[in-house]
Amino acid sequence: MSSEVETKPRRILVTGGSGLVGKAIEKVVADGEGLQDEEWIFVASKDADLTNAADTRALFEKYKPTHVIHLAAMVGGLFRNMKYNLDFLRKNLQINDNVLHSAYETGVRKVVSCLSTCIFPDKTTYPIDETMIHNGAPHSSNFGYSYAKRMIDVQNRAYHEQHGCTFTSVIPTNVFGPHDNFNIEDGHVLPGLIHKVYLAKLNGTPLSIWGTGKPRRQFIYSLDLARLFIWVLREYNEVDPIILSVGEEDEVSIKEAAESIVSAVDFKGEVIFDSTKSDGQFKKTASNSKLRKYLPGFQFTPFNQAIQETCKWFSANYEQARK
Ligand code: NAP
Ligand code: GDP
């Protein structure tokens, strides 16, 4: 890519702009991370149904982006994934194919899409790294989502080989923060537990943690992830993906994560573990050494602080929050 092309203003289209990660990128840009020669456009499903090829193409023709951060997806926690593997597979395959192909056809210079550490092989060695995505079957609980996401990496390689496109992807671990989906049945563990602790405190009822509390996760705060996404968009030039995660030493058990929420909300009631509910994948410990090679000094928000901020946001925005 010539420097002449690169000096032109950038028009960055963010699909999934109304979601957890999209809202975090919007905030980081608004707080001063946006550069003068960048125009940011955040779109949601009301702007275009990205499962529809014609609507997707019309969106790209309307905004004529030079760059795309592609976040839009059917997303959910363990229990939603277990119920709707087919929908996760089909919707995400459709959305990703429509977005990547419209980006190619309209001459977008760079696309950064979003994978997840839950798409890695279930039977694996640890820590997981970027080279291992296609090494074996994903966990059975979310195979639909996982295979659809893996295909983004395959498509990125193919668009690069056949057409020279710079389409890449990032692999975040479990994300949380303001604007998450706090629906207890459908959402991820932290927003689900934050909502459950809020209700348990309000109603004087016990807090039920699903599963044994023993599985382990690396959680990344959405605002940290947003800063990293912006860095990837501007600076990261590989087609191969990059894991965006806190270190392996920052992995916590579900029980420890729940304790952090209990403490942030000052919940004094009973806490029970419902082991009739699934534990899902025991762990998916990922290495962030590739990220650390590029950004050795990047500072992540401490987990307890990020939990406190998220609990505060949920309580202050209870009426409007997705739940
Ligand atoms: P989210 O809060 O559920 O937001 C999903 C976004 O996708 C929303 O903006 C939604 O728009 C949009 N969307 C869904 N279906 C659409 C469609 N058919 N057409 C157009 N837009 C559509 O999700 P998130 O947690 O921010 O996730 C963002 C990305 O990160 C996803 O690619 C996800 O796979 C990935 N990721 C998430 C996590 C996590 O823990 N949350 C972890 C790793 C990777 P509406 O608001 O209009 O419905
Ligand atoms: P995953 O990380 O992709 O497996 O998805 P989740 O974010 O849904 O986390 C699932 C893990 O959290 C499993 O071990 C669940 O048993 C545990 N968990 C405990 N309480 C809850 C809850 O209220 N909601 C969800 N989604 N998971 C919970």
XYZ file of C-alpha atoms and ligand atoms in Angstrom, residues 77-79 174 187-189 193 196 209-211 215 217 254 278-279 284, ligand 2:
46
model
C -23.004 -16.894 26.746
C -22.621 -20.639 27.246
C -26.332 -21.360 27.752
C -14.122 -13.094 27.553
C -25.597 -13.353 28.326
C -22.058 -14.151 29.401
C -21.050 -15.024 32.925
C -23.731 -12.560 37.648
C -28.114 -11.721 39.559
C -23.680 -19.234 40.563
C -24.198 -21.738 37.775
C -21.923 -24.771 37.543
C -13.758 -23.269 35.377
C -11.334 -17.580 32.369
C -15.652 -18.301 38.031
C -23.168 -26.867 32.852
C -19.583 -25.756 33.460
C -9.114 -21.789 27.353
P -17.888 -19.167 27.964
O -16.754 -18.466 28.637
O -17.838 -19.048 26.475
O -18.022 -20.584 28.422
O -19.258 -18.456 28.338
P -19.828 -17.691 29.615
O -19.335 -16.310 29.663
O -21.311 -17.896 29.531
O -19.235 -18.424 30.907
C -19.661 -19.708 31.250
C -19.056 -20.177 32.558
O -19.554 -19.394 33.661
C -19.477 -21.617 32.843
O -18.496 -22.261 33.626
C -20.774 -21.401 33.655
O -21.093 -22.544 34.425
C -20.345 -20.226 34.528
N -21.460 -19.412 35.069
C -21.741 -19.233 36.401
N -22.815 -18.459 36.567
C -23.206 -18.081 35.313
C -24.251 -17.231 34.831
O -25.041 -16.662 35.564
N -24.327 -17.060 33.472
C -23.460 -17.656 32.602
N -23.565 -17.435 31.294
N -22.479 -18.488 33.029
C -22.350 -18.692 34.366
